PDB file of C-alpha atoms in Angstrom:
ATOM      1  CA  MET N   1     -37.390 -93.399-105.039  1.00  0.00           C
ATOM      2  CA  PRO N   2     -39.137 -96.692-106.051  1.00  0.00           C
ATOM      3  CA  LYS N   3     -42.640 -96.509-107.476  1.00  0.00           C
ATOM      4  CA  SER N   4     -45.464 -97.754-105.284  1.00  0.00           C
ATOM      5  CA  VAL N   5     -47.590-100.735-106.172  1.00  0.00           C
ATOM      6  CA  ALA N   6     -50.536 -98.401-106.750  1.00  0.00           C
ATOM      7  CA  ASP N   7     -48.487 -96.284-109.178  1.00  0.00           C
ATOM      8  CA  SER N   8     -47.433 -99.364-111.088  1.00  0.00           C
ATOM      9  CA  ALA N   9     -50.993-100.663-111.296  1.00  0.00           C
ATOM     10  CA  ALA N  10     -52.251 -97.333-112.661  1.00  0.00           C
ATOM     11  CA  MET N  11     -49.782 -97.320-115.555  1.00  0.00           C
ATOM     12  CA  PRO N  12     -50.482 -99.380-118.689  1.00  0.00           C
ATOM     13  CA  PRO N  13     -47.820-101.963-119.511  1.00  0.00           C
ATOM     14  CA  ALA N  14     -45.299-100.748-122.077  1.00  0.00           C
ATOM     15  CA  LEU N  15     -45.347-102.580-125.412  1.00  0.00           C
ATOM     16  CA  PRO N  16     -42.338-103.094-127.642  1.00  0.00           C
ATOM     17  CA  GLU N  17     -42.498-100.756-130.624  1.00  0.00           C
ATOM     18  CA  LYS N  18     -43.189-103.546-133.107  1.00  0.00           C
ATOM     19  CA  ASN N  19     -45.869-105.154-130.954  1.00  0.00           C
ATOM     20  CA  GLY N  20     -47.373-101.744-130.249  1.00  0.00           C
ATOM     21  CA  LYS N  21     -47.781-101.016-133.938  1.00  0.00           C
ATOM     22  CA  THR N  22     -49.266-104.440-134.553  1.00  0.00           C
ATOM     23  CA  PHE N  23     -51.726-103.955-131.703  1.00  0.00           C
ATOM     24  CA  ALA N  24     -52.757-100.506-133.010  1.00  0.00           C
ATOM     25  CA  ILE N  25     -53.308-101.846-136.528  1.00  0.00           C
ATOM     26  CA  ASN N  26     -55.304-104.815-135.257  1.00  0.00           C
ATOM     27  CA  LEU N  27     -57.376-102.512-133.081  1.00  0.00           C
ATOM     28  CA  MET N  28     -58.117-100.246-136.038  1.00  0.00           C
ATOM     29  CA  GLU N  29     -58.980-103.215-138.245  1.00  0.00           C
ATOM     30  CA  HIS N  30     -61.566-104.528-135.777  1.00  0.00           C
ATOM     31  CA  LEU N  31     -63.205-101.239-134.800  1.00  0.00           C
ATOM     32  CA  VAL N  32     -66.972-101.314-135.285  1.00  0.00           C
ATOM     33  CA  VAL N  33     -66.722 -97.785-136.722  1.00  0.00           C
ATOM     34  CA  PRO N  34     -65.936 -97.710-140.485  1.00  0.00           C
ATOM     35  CA  THR N  35     -62.407 -96.291-140.661  1.00  0.00           C
ATOM     36  CA  PHE N  36     -59.628 -95.856-143.173  1.00  0.00           C
ATOM     37  CA  VAL N  37     -56.186 -94.289-142.878  1.00  0.00           C
ATOM     38  CA  LEU N  38     -54.162 -92.456-145.530  1.00  0.00           C
ATOM     39  CA  ASP N  39     -50.429 -91.803-145.445  1.00  0.00           C
ATOM     40  CA  ALA N  40     -48.957 -88.369-146.189  1.00  0.00           C
ATOM     41  CA  GLU N  41     -49.046 -89.145-149.918  1.00  0.00           C
ATOM     42  CA  ARG N  42     -52.751 -90.024-149.578  1.00  0.00           C
ATOM     43  CA  ARG N  43     -52.305 -93.737-150.151  1.00  0.00           C
ATOM     44  CA  VAL N  44     -54.506 -96.113-148.162  1.00  0.00           C
ATOM     45  CA  LEU N  45     -52.701 -97.678-145.190  1.00  0.00           C
ATOM     46  CA  ILE N  46     -55.715 -99.195-143.413  1.00  0.00           C
ATOM     47  CA  TRP N  47     -59.212-100.032-144.681  1.00  0.00           C
ATOM     48  CA  ASN N  48     -60.956-101.777-141.810  1.00  0.00           C
ATOM     49  CA  ARG N  49     -63.617-104.471-141.897  1.00  0.00           C
ATOM     50  CA  ALA N  50     -66.401-102.075-140.933  1.00  0.00           C
ATOM     51  CA  CYS N  51     -65.392 -99.889-143.882  1.00  0.00           C
ATOM     52  CA  GLU N  52     -65.598-102.944-146.132  1.00  0.00           C
ATOM     53  CA  ARG N  53     -69.137-103.647-144.890  1.00  0.00           C
ATOM     54  CA  LEU N  54     -70.209-100.021-145.323  1.00  0.00           C
ATOM     55  CA  THR N  55     -68.854 -99.582-148.846  1.00  0.00           C
ATOM     56  CA  GLY N  56     -68.839-103.097-150.300  1.00  0.00           C
ATOM     57  CA  VAL N  57     -65.184-102.522-151.257  1.00  0.00           C
ATOM     58  CA  SER N  58     -62.546-104.981-150.011  1.00  0.00           C
ATOM     59  CA  HIS N  59     -59.322-103.730-148.435  1.00  0.00           C
ATOM     60  CA  ARG N  60     -57.430-105.691-151.098  1.00  0.00           C
ATOM     61  CA  GLU N  61     -58.782-103.310-153.742  1.00  0.00           C
ATOM     62  CA  VAL N  62     -57.545-100.101-152.142  1.00  0.00           C
ATOM     63  CA  ILE N  63     -54.604-100.770-149.807  1.00  0.00           C
ATOM     64  CA  GLY N  64     -51.498 -99.039-151.145  1.00  0.00           C
ATOM     65  CA  THR N  65     -53.479 -97.023-153.711  1.00  0.00           C
ATOM     66  CA  SER N  66     -55.139 -93.611-153.894  1.00  0.00           C
ATOM     67  CA  GLU N  67     -58.295 -95.151-155.349  1.00  0.00           C
ATOM     68  CA  HIS N  68     -60.376 -94.947-152.149  1.00  0.00           C
ATOM     69  CA  TRP N  69     -62.680 -92.377-153.781  1.00  0.00           C
ATOM     70  CA  ARG N  70     -64.127 -95.218-155.879  1.00  0.00           C
ATOM     71  CA  ALA N  71     -65.905 -96.550-152.795  1.00  0.00           C
ATOM     72  CA  PHE N  72     -67.926 -93.344-152.469  1.00  0.00           C
ATOM     73  CA  TYR N  73     -68.208 -91.631-155.860  1.00  0.00           C
ATOM     74  CA  ASP N  74     -68.566 -92.589-159.521  1.00  0.00           C
ATOM     75  CA  ALA N  75     -66.033 -89.971-160.689  1.00  0.00           C
ATOM     76  CA  PRO N  76     -62.701 -88.848-159.189  1.00  0.00           C
ATOM     77  CA  ARG N  77     -63.282 -86.596-156.182  1.00  0.00           C
ATOM     78  CA  PRO N  78     -61.251 -86.027-153.023  1.00  0.00           C
ATOM     79  CA  CYS N  79     -62.541 -87.450-149.775  1.00  0.00           C
ATOM     80  CA  LEU N  80     -62.418 -85.401-146.590  1.00  0.00           C
ATOM     81  CA  ALA N  81     -59.175 -87.100-145.532  1.00  0.00           C
ATOM     82  CA  ASP N  82     -57.554 -85.957-148.798  1.00  0.00           C
ATOM     83  CA  LEU N  83     -58.558 -82.369-148.115  1.00  0.00           C
ATOM     84  CA  VAL N  84     -57.259 -82.514-144.550  1.00  0.00           C
ATOM     85  CA  ALA N  85     -53.980 -83.978-145.838  1.00  0.00           C
ATOM     86  CA  THR N  86     -53.564 -81.090-148.284  1.00  0.00           C
ATOM     87  CA  ASP N  87     -55.064 -78.465-145.925  1.00  0.00           C
ATOM     88  CA  ASN N  88     -57.512 -77.515-148.684  1.00  0.00           C
ATOM     89  CA  GLN N  89     -60.109 -75.434-146.825  1.00  0.00           C
ATOM     90  CA  GLU N  90     -61.559 -73.924-150.004  1.00  0.00           C
ATOM     91  CA  ALA N  91     -62.447 -77.354-151.391  1.00  0.00           C
ATOM     92  CA  ILE N  92     -64.043 -78.373-148.089  1.00  0.00           C
ATOM     93  CA  ASP N  93     -66.327 -75.332-148.368  1.00  0.00           C
ATOM     94  CA  SER N  94     -67.289 -76.144-151.955  1.00  0.00           C
ATOM     95  CA  LEU N  95     -67.668 -79.933-151.700  1.00  0.00           C
ATOM     96  CA  TYR N  96     -69.435 -80.236-148.349  1.00  0.00           C
ATOM     97  CA  THR N  97     -72.566 -78.172-147.784  1.00  0.00           C
ATOM     98  CA  VAL N  98     -72.538 -79.250-144.124  1.00  0.00           C
ATOM     99  CA  HIS N  99     -69.230 -79.000-142.297  1.00  0.00           C
ATOM    100  CA  ALA N 100     -67.932 -77.815-138.949  1.00  0.00           C
ATOM    101  CA  ASP N 101     -65.720 -74.808-138.410  1.00  0.00           C
ATOM    102  CA  THR N 102     -62.211 -75.664-139.563  1.00  0.00           C
ATOM    103  CA  THR N 103     -60.339 -72.771-137.978  1.00  0.00           C
ATOM    104  CA  GLU N 104     -58.293 -75.418-136.111  1.00  0.00           C
ATOM    105  CA  PRO N 105     -57.780 -78.116-138.779  1.00  0.00           C
ATOM    106  CA  SER N 106     -55.035 -79.756-136.704  1.00  0.00           C
ATOM    107  CA  PHE N 107     -57.810 -81.056-134.434  1.00  0.00           C
ATOM    108  CA  GLY N 108     -59.700 -82.588-137.345  1.00  0.00           C
ATOM    109  CA  VAL N 109     -62.711 -81.721-139.481  1.00  0.00           C
ATOM    110  CA  HIS N 110     -66.327 -82.897-139.421  1.00  0.00           C
ATOM    111  CA  ALA N 111     -68.497 -82.864-142.550  1.00  0.00           C
ATOM    112  CA  GLU N 112     -71.580 -84.527-144.004  1.00  0.00           C
ATOM    113  CA  ASN N 113     -72.739 -85.258-147.542  1.00  0.00           C
ATOM    114  CA  TRP N 114     -74.493 -87.691-149.861  1.00  0.00           C
ATOM    115  CA  CYS N 115     -72.219 -90.330-151.363  1.00  0.00           C
ATOM    116  CA  VAL N 116     -73.021 -92.316-154.496  1.00  0.00           C
ATOM    117  CA  MET N 117     -71.631 -95.655-153.180  1.00  0.00           C
ATOM    118  CA  PRO N 118     -71.160 -97.278-156.638  1.00  0.00           C
ATOM    119  CA  ARG N 119     -70.525-100.799-155.319  1.00  0.00           C
ATOM    120  CA  LEU N 120     -73.737-100.791-153.263  1.00  0.00           C
ATOM    121  CA  GLY N 121     -75.857 -99.304-156.043  1.00  0.00           C
ATOM    122  CA  HIS N 122     -77.547 -96.692-153.839  1.00  0.00           C
ATOM    123  CA  ARG N 123     -76.702 -93.432-152.096  1.00  0.00           C
ATOM    124  CA  LEU N 124     -75.818 -93.057-148.441  1.00  0.00           C
ATOM    125  CA  TYR N 125     -75.710 -89.892-146.359  1.00  0.00           C
ATOM    126  CA  LEU N 126     -72.460 -90.111-144.417  1.00  0.00           C
ATOM    127  CA  ALA N 127     -71.177 -88.140-141.458  1.00  0.00           C
ATOM    128  CA  VAL N 128     -67.410 -87.953-141.814  1.00  0.00           C
ATOM    129  CA  ASP N 129     -64.637 -87.070-139.379  1.00  0.00           C
ATOM    130  CA  ALA N 130     -61.053 -86.726-140.576  1.00  0.00           C
ATOM    131  CA  GLY N 131     -58.088 -85.952-138.360  1.00  0.00           C
ATOM    132  CA  PRO N 132     -54.358 -85.601-139.080  1.00  0.00           C
ATOM    133  CA  ILE N 133     -51.567 -87.398-137.232  1.00  0.00           C
ATOM    134  CA  PHE N 134     -48.200 -85.647-136.918  1.00  0.00           C
ATOM    135  CA  ASP N 135     -44.799 -86.888-135.805  1.00  0.00           C
ATOM    136  CA  GLU N 136     -42.803 -85.241-133.018  1.00  0.00           C
ATOM    137  CA  ALA N 137     -41.376 -82.730-135.517  1.00  0.00           C
ATOM    138  CA  GLY N 138     -44.866 -81.666-136.590  1.00  0.00           C
ATOM    139  CA  LYS N 139     -44.694 -83.424-139.954  1.00  0.00           C
ATOM    140  CA  LEU N 140     -47.873 -85.024-141.250  1.00  0.00           C
ATOM    141  CA  ILE N 141     -47.606 -88.819-141.305  1.00  0.00           C
ATOM    142  CA  ALA N 142     -51.236 -89.941-141.700  1.00  0.00           C
ATOM    143  CA  VAL N 143     -54.900 -88.918-141.756  1.00  0.00           C
ATOM    144  CA  VAL N 144     -57.626 -91.010-140.130  1.00  0.00           C
ATOM    145  CA  GLU N 145     -61.169 -90.848-141.527  1.00  0.00           C
ATOM    146  CA  THR N 146     -64.174 -92.349-139.757  1.00  0.00           C
ATOM    147  CA  LEU N 147     -67.654 -92.690-141.238  1.00  0.00           C
ATOM    148  CA  ARG N 148     -71.202 -92.995-139.923  1.00  0.00           C
ATOM    149  CA  ASP N 149     -74.243 -93.924-141.979  1.00  0.00           C
ATOM    150  CA  MET N 150     -76.827 -91.192-141.258  1.00  0.00           C
ATOM    151  CA  THR N 151     -79.136 -91.974-144.193  1.00  0.00           C
ATOM    152  CA  ASP N 152     -82.275 -92.852-142.209  1.00  0.00           C
ATOM    153  CA  LYS N 153     -81.882 -89.819-139.952  1.00  0.00           C
ATOM    154  CA  LYS N 154     -81.264 -87.542-142.946  1.00  0.00           C
ATOM    155  CA  ASN N 155     -84.333 -88.849-144.795  1.00  0.00           C
ATOM    156  CA  VAL N 156     -86.523 -88.132-141.758  1.00  0.00           C
ATOM    157  CA  GLU N 157     -85.012 -84.649-141.393  1.00  0.00           C
ATOM    158  CA  ASP N 158     -85.563 -83.931-145.091  1.00  0.00           C
ATOM    159  CA  ALA N 159     -89.188 -85.089-144.891  1.00  0.00           C
ATOM    160  CA  LEU N 160     -89.826 -82.867-141.863  1.00  0.00           C
ATOM    161  CA  TYR N 161     -88.064 -79.936-143.534  1.00  0.00           C
ATOM    162  CA  LYS N 162     -90.206 -80.417-146.629  1.00  0.00           C
ATOM    163  CA  LEU N 163     -93.377 -80.374-144.549  1.00  0.00           C
ATOM    164  CA  ALA N 164     -92.257 -77.197-142.798  1.00  0.00           C
ATOM    165  CA  ASN N 165     -90.836 -75.345-145.793  1.00  0.00           C
ATOM    166  CA  GLN N 166     -92.625 -76.449-148.969  1.00  0.00           C
ATOM    167  CA  ASP N 167     -95.816 -74.931-150.316  1.00  0.00           C
ATOM    168  CA  PHE N 168     -98.132 -77.926-150.654  1.00  0.00           C
ATOM    169  CA  LEU N 169     -99.903 -76.519-153.717  1.00  0.00           C
ATOM    170  CA  THR N 170     -97.051 -75.420-156.003  1.00  0.00           C
ATOM    171  CA  GLY N 171     -94.107 -77.426-154.681  1.00  0.00           C
ATOM    172  CA  LEU N 172     -92.072 -74.224-154.332  1.00  0.00           C
ATOM    173  CA  GLY N 173     -90.787 -72.964-151.010  1.00  0.00           C
ATOM    174  CA  ASN N 174     -93.351 -71.447-148.655  1.00  0.00           C
ATOM    175  CA  ARG N 175     -93.156 -68.074-146.935  1.00  0.00           C
ATOM    176  CA  HIS N 176     -91.137 -69.531-144.065  1.00  0.00           C
ATOM    177  CA  ALA N 177     -88.578 -70.991-146.478  1.00  0.00           C
ATOM    178  CA  PHE N 178     -88.438 -67.692-148.370  1.00  0.00           C
ATOM    179  CA  ASP N 179     -87.753 -65.652-145.222  1.00  0.00           C
ATOM    180  CA  ASP N 180     -85.001 -68.028-144.089  1.00  0.00           C
ATOM    181  CA  ALA N 181     -83.346 -68.210-147.510  1.00  0.00           C
ATOM    182  CA  LEU N 182     -83.435 -64.455-148.071  1.00  0.00           C
ATOM    183  CA  GLU N 183     -81.833 -63.723-144.705  1.00  0.00           C
ATOM    184  CA  LYS N 184     -79.132 -66.345-145.317  1.00  0.00           C
ATOM    185  CA  GLU N 185     -78.352 -65.031-148.811  1.00  0.00           C
ATOM    186  CA  TRP N 186     -78.291 -61.450-147.541  1.00  0.00           C
ATOM    187  CA  ARG N 187     -75.603 -62.384-145.007  1.00  0.00           C
ATOM    188  CA  ARG N 188     -73.649 -64.325-147.629  1.00  0.00           C
ATOM    189  CA  ALA N 189     -73.806 -61.444-150.123  1.00  0.00           C
ATOM    190  CA  PHE N 190     -72.597 -59.065-147.413  1.00  0.00           C
ATOM    191  CA  ARG N 191     -69.608 -61.286-146.593  1.00  0.00           C
ATOM    192  CA  GLN N 192     -68.686 -61.898-150.230  1.00  0.00           C
ATOM    193  CA  GLU N 193     -69.540 -58.361-151.445  1.00  0.00           C
ATOM    194  CA  THR N 194     -71.733 -59.718-154.250  1.00  0.00           C
ATOM    195  CA  PRO N 195     -75.107 -58.508-155.561  1.00  0.00           C
ATOM    196  CA  LEU N 196     -78.372 -60.034-154.371  1.00  0.00           C
ATOM    197  CA  SER N 197     -81.483 -59.755-156.526  1.00  0.00           C
ATOM    198  CA  LEU N 198     -85.145 -60.356-155.781  1.00  0.00           C
ATOM    199  CA  ILE N 199     -88.120 -60.785-158.109  1.00  0.00           C
ATOM    200  CA  MET N 200     -91.687 -60.335-156.870  1.00  0.00           C
ATOM    201  CA  LEU N 201     -94.385 -61.727-159.209  1.00  0.00           C
ATOM    202  CA  ASP N 202     -98.159 -61.544-159.124  1.00  0.00           C
ATOM    203  CA  VAL N 203    -100.802 -63.304-161.258  1.00  0.00           C
ATOM    204  CA  ASP N 204    -102.838 -60.614-163.032  1.00  0.00           C
ATOM    205  CA  PHE N 205    -106.574 -60.409-162.304  1.00  0.00           C
ATOM    206  CA  PHE N 206    -106.435 -63.575-160.213  1.00  0.00           C
ATOM    207  CA  LYS N 207    -109.540 -62.760-158.170  1.00  0.00           C
ATOM    208  CA  ALA N 208    -111.478 -62.479-161.416  1.00  0.00           C
ATOM    209  CA  TYR N 209    -109.997 -65.819-162.497  1.00  0.00           C
ATOM    210  CA  ASN N 210    -111.210 -67.516-159.326  1.00  0.00           C
ATOM    211  CA  ASP N 211    -114.637 -65.903-159.621  1.00  0.00           C
ATOM    212  CA  THR N 212    -114.956 -67.084-163.234  1.00  0.00           C
ATOM    213  CA  TYR N 213    -113.506 -70.599-163.076  1.00  0.00           C
ATOM    214  CA  GLY N 214    -113.710 -71.582-159.406  1.00  0.00           C
ATOM    215  CA  HIS N 215    -111.090 -72.142-156.750  1.00  0.00           C
ATOM    216  CA  LEU N 216    -110.071 -75.631-157.899  1.00  0.00           C
ATOM    217  CA  THR N 217    -109.194 -74.318-161.354  1.00  0.00           C
ATOM    218  CA  GLY N 218    -107.543 -71.366-159.644  1.00  0.00           C
ATOM    219  CA  ASP N 219    -105.326 -73.787-157.731  1.00  0.00           C
ATOM    220  CA  ASN N 220    -104.366 -75.471-161.004  1.00  0.00           C
ATOM    221  CA  CYS N 221    -103.454 -72.080-162.429  1.00  0.00           C
ATOM    222  CA  LEU N 222    -101.141 -71.369-159.476  1.00  0.00           C
ATOM    223  CA  LYS N 223     -99.559 -74.812-159.883  1.00  0.00           C
ATOM    224  CA  ALA N 224     -98.842 -74.060-163.545  1.00  0.00           C
ATOM    225  CA  VAL N 225     -97.241 -70.711-162.700  1.00  0.00           C
ATOM    226  CA  GLY N 226     -95.167 -72.401-159.989  1.00  0.00           C
ATOM    227  CA  GLN N 227     -93.965 -75.009-162.481  1.00  0.00           C
ATOM    228  CA  VAL N 228     -92.828 -72.283-164.876  1.00  0.00           C
ATOM    229  CA  ILE N 229     -90.892 -70.548-162.116  1.00  0.00           C
ATOM    230  CA  ALA N 230     -89.233 -73.802-161.017  1.00  0.00           C
ATOM    231  CA  ALA N 231     -88.289 -74.683-164.616  1.00  0.00           C
ATOM    232  CA  CYS N 232     -86.643 -71.272-165.118  1.00  0.00           C
ATOM    233  CA  LEU N 233     -84.333 -71.655-162.100  1.00  0.00           C
ATOM    234  CA  HIS N 234     -81.210 -73.535-163.146  1.00  0.00           C
ATOM    235  CA  ARG N 235     -78.717 -72.657-160.396  1.00  0.00           C
ATOM    236  CA  ALA N 236     -78.611 -74.511-157.091  1.00  0.00           C
ATOM    237  CA  GLY N 237     -78.646 -71.282-155.067  1.00  0.00           C
ATOM    238  CA  ASP N 238     -81.723 -69.728-156.718  1.00  0.00           C
ATOM    239  CA  VAL N 239     -84.892 -69.993-154.625  1.00  0.00           C
ATOM    240  CA  GLY N 240     -88.478 -69.816-155.864  1.00  0.00           C
ATOM    241  CA  ALA N 241     -91.276 -69.434-153.327  1.00  0.00           C
ATOM    242  CA  ARG N 242     -94.970 -68.802-153.062  1.00  0.00           C
ATOM    243  CA  TYR N 243     -94.992 -65.553-151.130  1.00  0.00           C
ATOM    244  CA  GLY N 244     -98.692 -65.640-150.412  1.00  0.00           C
ATOM    245  CA  GLY N 245    -101.964 -66.067-152.339  1.00  0.00           C
ATOM    246  CA  GLU N 246    -101.240 -65.461-156.011  1.00  0.00           C
ATOM    247  CA  GLU N 247     -97.906 -63.747-155.321  1.00  0.00           C
ATOM    248  CA  PHE N 248     -94.538 -65.442-155.872  1.00  0.00           C
ATOM    249  CA  ALA N 249     -90.925 -64.490-155.173  1.00  0.00           C
ATOM    250  CA  VAL N 250     -87.538 -65.505-156.572  1.00  0.00           C
ATOM    251  CA  ILE N 251     -84.233 -65.016-154.728  1.00  0.00           C
ATOM    252  CA  LEU N 252     -81.209 -64.704-157.010  1.00  0.00           C
ATOM    253  CA  PRO N 253     -77.788 -64.702-155.278  1.00  0.00           C
ATOM    254  CA  MET N 254     -74.828 -63.238-157.183  1.00  0.00           C
ATOM    255  CA  THR N 255     -77.159 -61.783-159.832  1.00  0.00           C
ATOM    256  CA  ASP N 256     -77.082 -58.193-161.083  1.00  0.00           C
ATOM    257  CA  ALA N 257     -80.067 -56.054-162.054  1.00  0.00           C
ATOM    258  CA  GLU N 258     -79.824 -56.984-165.727  1.00  0.00           C
ATOM    259  CA  GLY N 259     -79.812 -60.704-164.939  1.00  0.00           C
ATOM    260  CA  ALA N 260     -82.806 -60.397-162.607  1.00  0.00           C
ATOM    261  CA  ALA N 261     -84.816 -58.443-165.194  1.00  0.00           C
ATOM    262  CA  ALA N 262     -83.964 -60.998-167.892  1.00  0.00           C
ATOM    263  CA  LEU N 263     -85.136 -63.918-165.746  1.00  0.00           C
ATOM    264  CA  ALA N 264     -88.321 -62.092-164.757  1.00  0.00           C
ATOM    265  CA  GLU N 265     -89.057 -61.443-168.437  1.00  0.00           C
ATOM    266  CA  GLN N 266     -88.445 -65.115-169.234  1.00  0.00           C
ATOM    267  CA  ILE N 267     -90.944 -66.177-166.563  1.00  0.00           C
ATOM    268  CA  ARG N 268     -93.484 -63.601-167.760  1.00  0.00           C
ATOM    269  CA  THR N 269     -93.147 -64.788-171.371  1.00  0.00           C
ATOM    270  CA  GLU N 270     -93.414 -68.474-170.522  1.00  0.00           C
ATOM    271  CA  VAL N 271     -96.501 -67.967-168.341  1.00  0.00           C
ATOM    272  CA  GLN N 272     -98.210 -66.110-171.175  1.00  0.00           C
ATOM    273  CA  GLU N 273     -97.221 -68.879-173.592  1.00  0.00           C
ATOM    274  CA  LEU N 274     -99.090 -71.401-171.428  1.00  0.00           C
ATOM    275  CA  ALA N 275    -102.189 -69.786-172.970  1.00  0.00           C
ATOM    276  CA  ILE N 276    -104.362 -70.523-169.932  1.00  0.00           C
ATOM    277  CA  SER N 277    -107.754 -69.062-170.871  1.00  0.00           C
ATOM    278  CA  HIS N 278    -108.783 -66.082-168.724  1.00  0.00           C
ATOM    279  CA  THR N 279    -111.877 -64.294-169.951  1.00  0.00           C
ATOM    280  CA  GLY N 280    -111.641 -62.014-166.929  1.00  0.00           C
ATOM    281  CA  SER N 281    -108.428 -60.515-168.308  1.00  0.00           C
ATOM    282  CA  PRO N 282    -109.442 -57.490-170.400  1.00  0.00           C
ATOM    283  CA  ASP N 283    -106.331 -57.463-172.589  1.00  0.00           C
ATOM    284  CA  ILE N 284    -105.380 -60.758-174.230  1.00  0.00           C
ATOM    285  CA  GLY N 285    -107.703 -63.317-172.645  1.00  0.00           C
ATOM    286  CA  VAL N 286    -105.002 -65.534-171.097  1.00  0.00           C
ATOM    287  CA  VAL N 287    -103.323 -65.705-167.693  1.00  0.00           C
ATOM    288  CA  THR N 288    -100.387 -63.308-167.344  1.00  0.00           C
ATOM    289  CA  ILE N 289     -98.135 -62.095-164.579  1.00  0.00           C
ATOM    290  CA  SER N 290     -96.591 -58.806-163.528  1.00  0.00           C
ATOM    291  CA  ALA N 291     -93.145 -58.633-161.946  1.00  0.00           C
ATOM    292  CA  GLY N 292     -90.919 -56.203-160.094  1.00  0.00           C
ATOM    293  CA  THR N 293     -87.197 -56.645-159.524  1.00  0.00           C
ATOM    294  CA  ALA N 294     -84.665 -55.212-157.095  1.00  0.00           C
ATOM    295  CA  THR N 295     -80.888 -55.580-156.714  1.00  0.00           C
ATOM    296  CA  LEU N 296     -78.624 -54.522-153.851  1.00  0.00           C
ATOM    297  CA  PHE N 297     -75.077 -54.966-152.662  1.00  0.00           C
ATOM    298  CA  PRO N 298     -75.672 -55.477-148.902  1.00  0.00           C
ATOM    299  CA  THR N 299     -73.697 -53.109-146.692  1.00  0.00           C
ATOM    300  CA  ASN N 300     -73.668 -52.077-143.046  1.00  0.00           C
ATOM    301  CA  GLU N 301     -75.930 -49.169-143.977  1.00  0.00           C
ATOM    302  CA  SER N 302     -78.460 -51.096-146.095  1.00  0.00           C
ATOM    303  CA  LYS N 303     -81.274 -53.242-144.726  1.00  0.00           C
ATOM    304  CA  LEU N 304     -82.834 -56.428-145.982  1.00  0.00           C
ATOM    305  CA  GLU N 305     -86.265 -54.835-145.803  1.00  0.00           C
ATOM    306  CA  SER N 306     -85.199 -52.272-148.396  1.00  0.00           C
ATOM    307  CA  LEU N 307     -84.631 -55.023-150.972  1.00  0.00           C
ATOM    308  CA  ILE N 308     -88.159 -56.352-150.445  1.00  0.00           C
ATOM    309  CA  ALA N 309     -89.650 -52.833-150.425  1.00  0.00           C
ATOM    310  CA  THR N 310     -87.919 -51.941-153.705  1.00  0.00           C
ATOM    311  CA  ALA N 311     -89.125 -55.114-155.438  1.00  0.00           C
ATOM    312  CA  ASP N 312     -92.632 -54.572-154.060  1.00  0.00           C
ATOM    313  CA  ALA N 313     -92.675 -50.993-155.328  1.00  0.00           C
ATOM    314  CA  ALA N 314     -91.546 -52.143-158.775  1.00  0.00           C
ATOM    315  CA  LEU N 315     -94.286 -54.795-158.800  1.00  0.00           C
ATOM    316  CA  TYR N 316     -96.836 -52.100-157.871  1.00  0.00           C
ATOM    317  CA  GLN N 317     -95.662 -50.025-160.847  1.00  0.00           C
ATOM    318  CA  ALA N 318     -95.986 -53.032-163.149  1.00  0.00           C
ATOM    319  CA  LYS N 319     -99.527 -53.738-161.928  1.00  0.00           C
ATOM    320  CA  HIS N 320    -100.665 -50.149-162.248  1.00  0.00           C
ATOM    321  CA  GLY N 321     -98.770 -49.522-165.477  1.00  0.00           C
ATOM    322  CA  GLY N 322    -100.836 -51.970-167.492  1.00  0.00           C
ATOM    323  CA  ARG N 323     -99.898 -55.419-166.095  1.00  0.00           C
ATOM    324  CA  ASN N 324     -98.225 -58.262-168.008  1.00  0.00           C
ATOM    325  CA  ARG N 325     -94.866 -56.512-167.744  1.00  0.00           C
ATOM    326  CA  VAL N 326     -91.612 -56.366-165.777  1.00  0.00           C
ATOM    327  CA  VAL N 327     -90.454 -53.230-163.989  1.00  0.00           C
ATOM    328  CA  ALA N 328     -86.931 -52.966-162.563  1.00  0.00           C
ATOM    329  CA  GLY N 329     -86.713 -51.214-159.196  1.00  0.00           C
TER     330      GLY N 329
END
């Protein structure tokens, strides 16, 4: 039965295979969205003009090579398209702190991160989408990666987050940031079956310090203690926070009881070594701290509140056992 005129008008005209490929390549080249395409061996097939403008890297420098990482980083590192091509979920988790669920990688992956952008000389925060292309037999033939510059948006978000989560006096996290981080790390420790440790610290005789030296000097004392805590935290996942008043807290993911006690002792020692005069302290005449630690392996039966309660109880023992000491809960 012949097709109607309406049916014919609704169907796009068929292109010869060669012309179709040329049209697709030209279309990709002129997209306003920065885009590049890798083949199955992760060599660059297409590096469009928008990608050139975004990165400062000409297509002539990368076409036919696997050197596309040079546009984004100053040391060899896979891009998201590389990880999609190799189905490397573990690397996506480790290299991109923000990424969408990849339970269906055949539909593509979304991720975000800061890129060094060596040719431009400054960092950009890029939102990245990478999707595989398969032939009729299900064999991977290419991966398409598109990029969006989200730097301005990210800077605004970071500034707002800082206002909402940073203690203005010490520069550490505030109570809100502490609560959020502790809940997140508790869930992570439960999933990964790893220990989670908490340190609670308190400046000894701080009321007497304020009464003797005034609140402005008291603020400077808290700043100094906060700086010691921040300087003692060397891992990206560790979180220091001002818990309230003269009390501080440190969250230590994947840290056992011995490690938590050692870090608490380091902080205690370094605060004492500041030698901040405190005539209201009856023992050694300088500012000191007391600390309590707690460590748990989260389970279905344990509760987050028990970690805080154990650290609090240990801090209470340190305060009432003579101060300027660490007690493990």
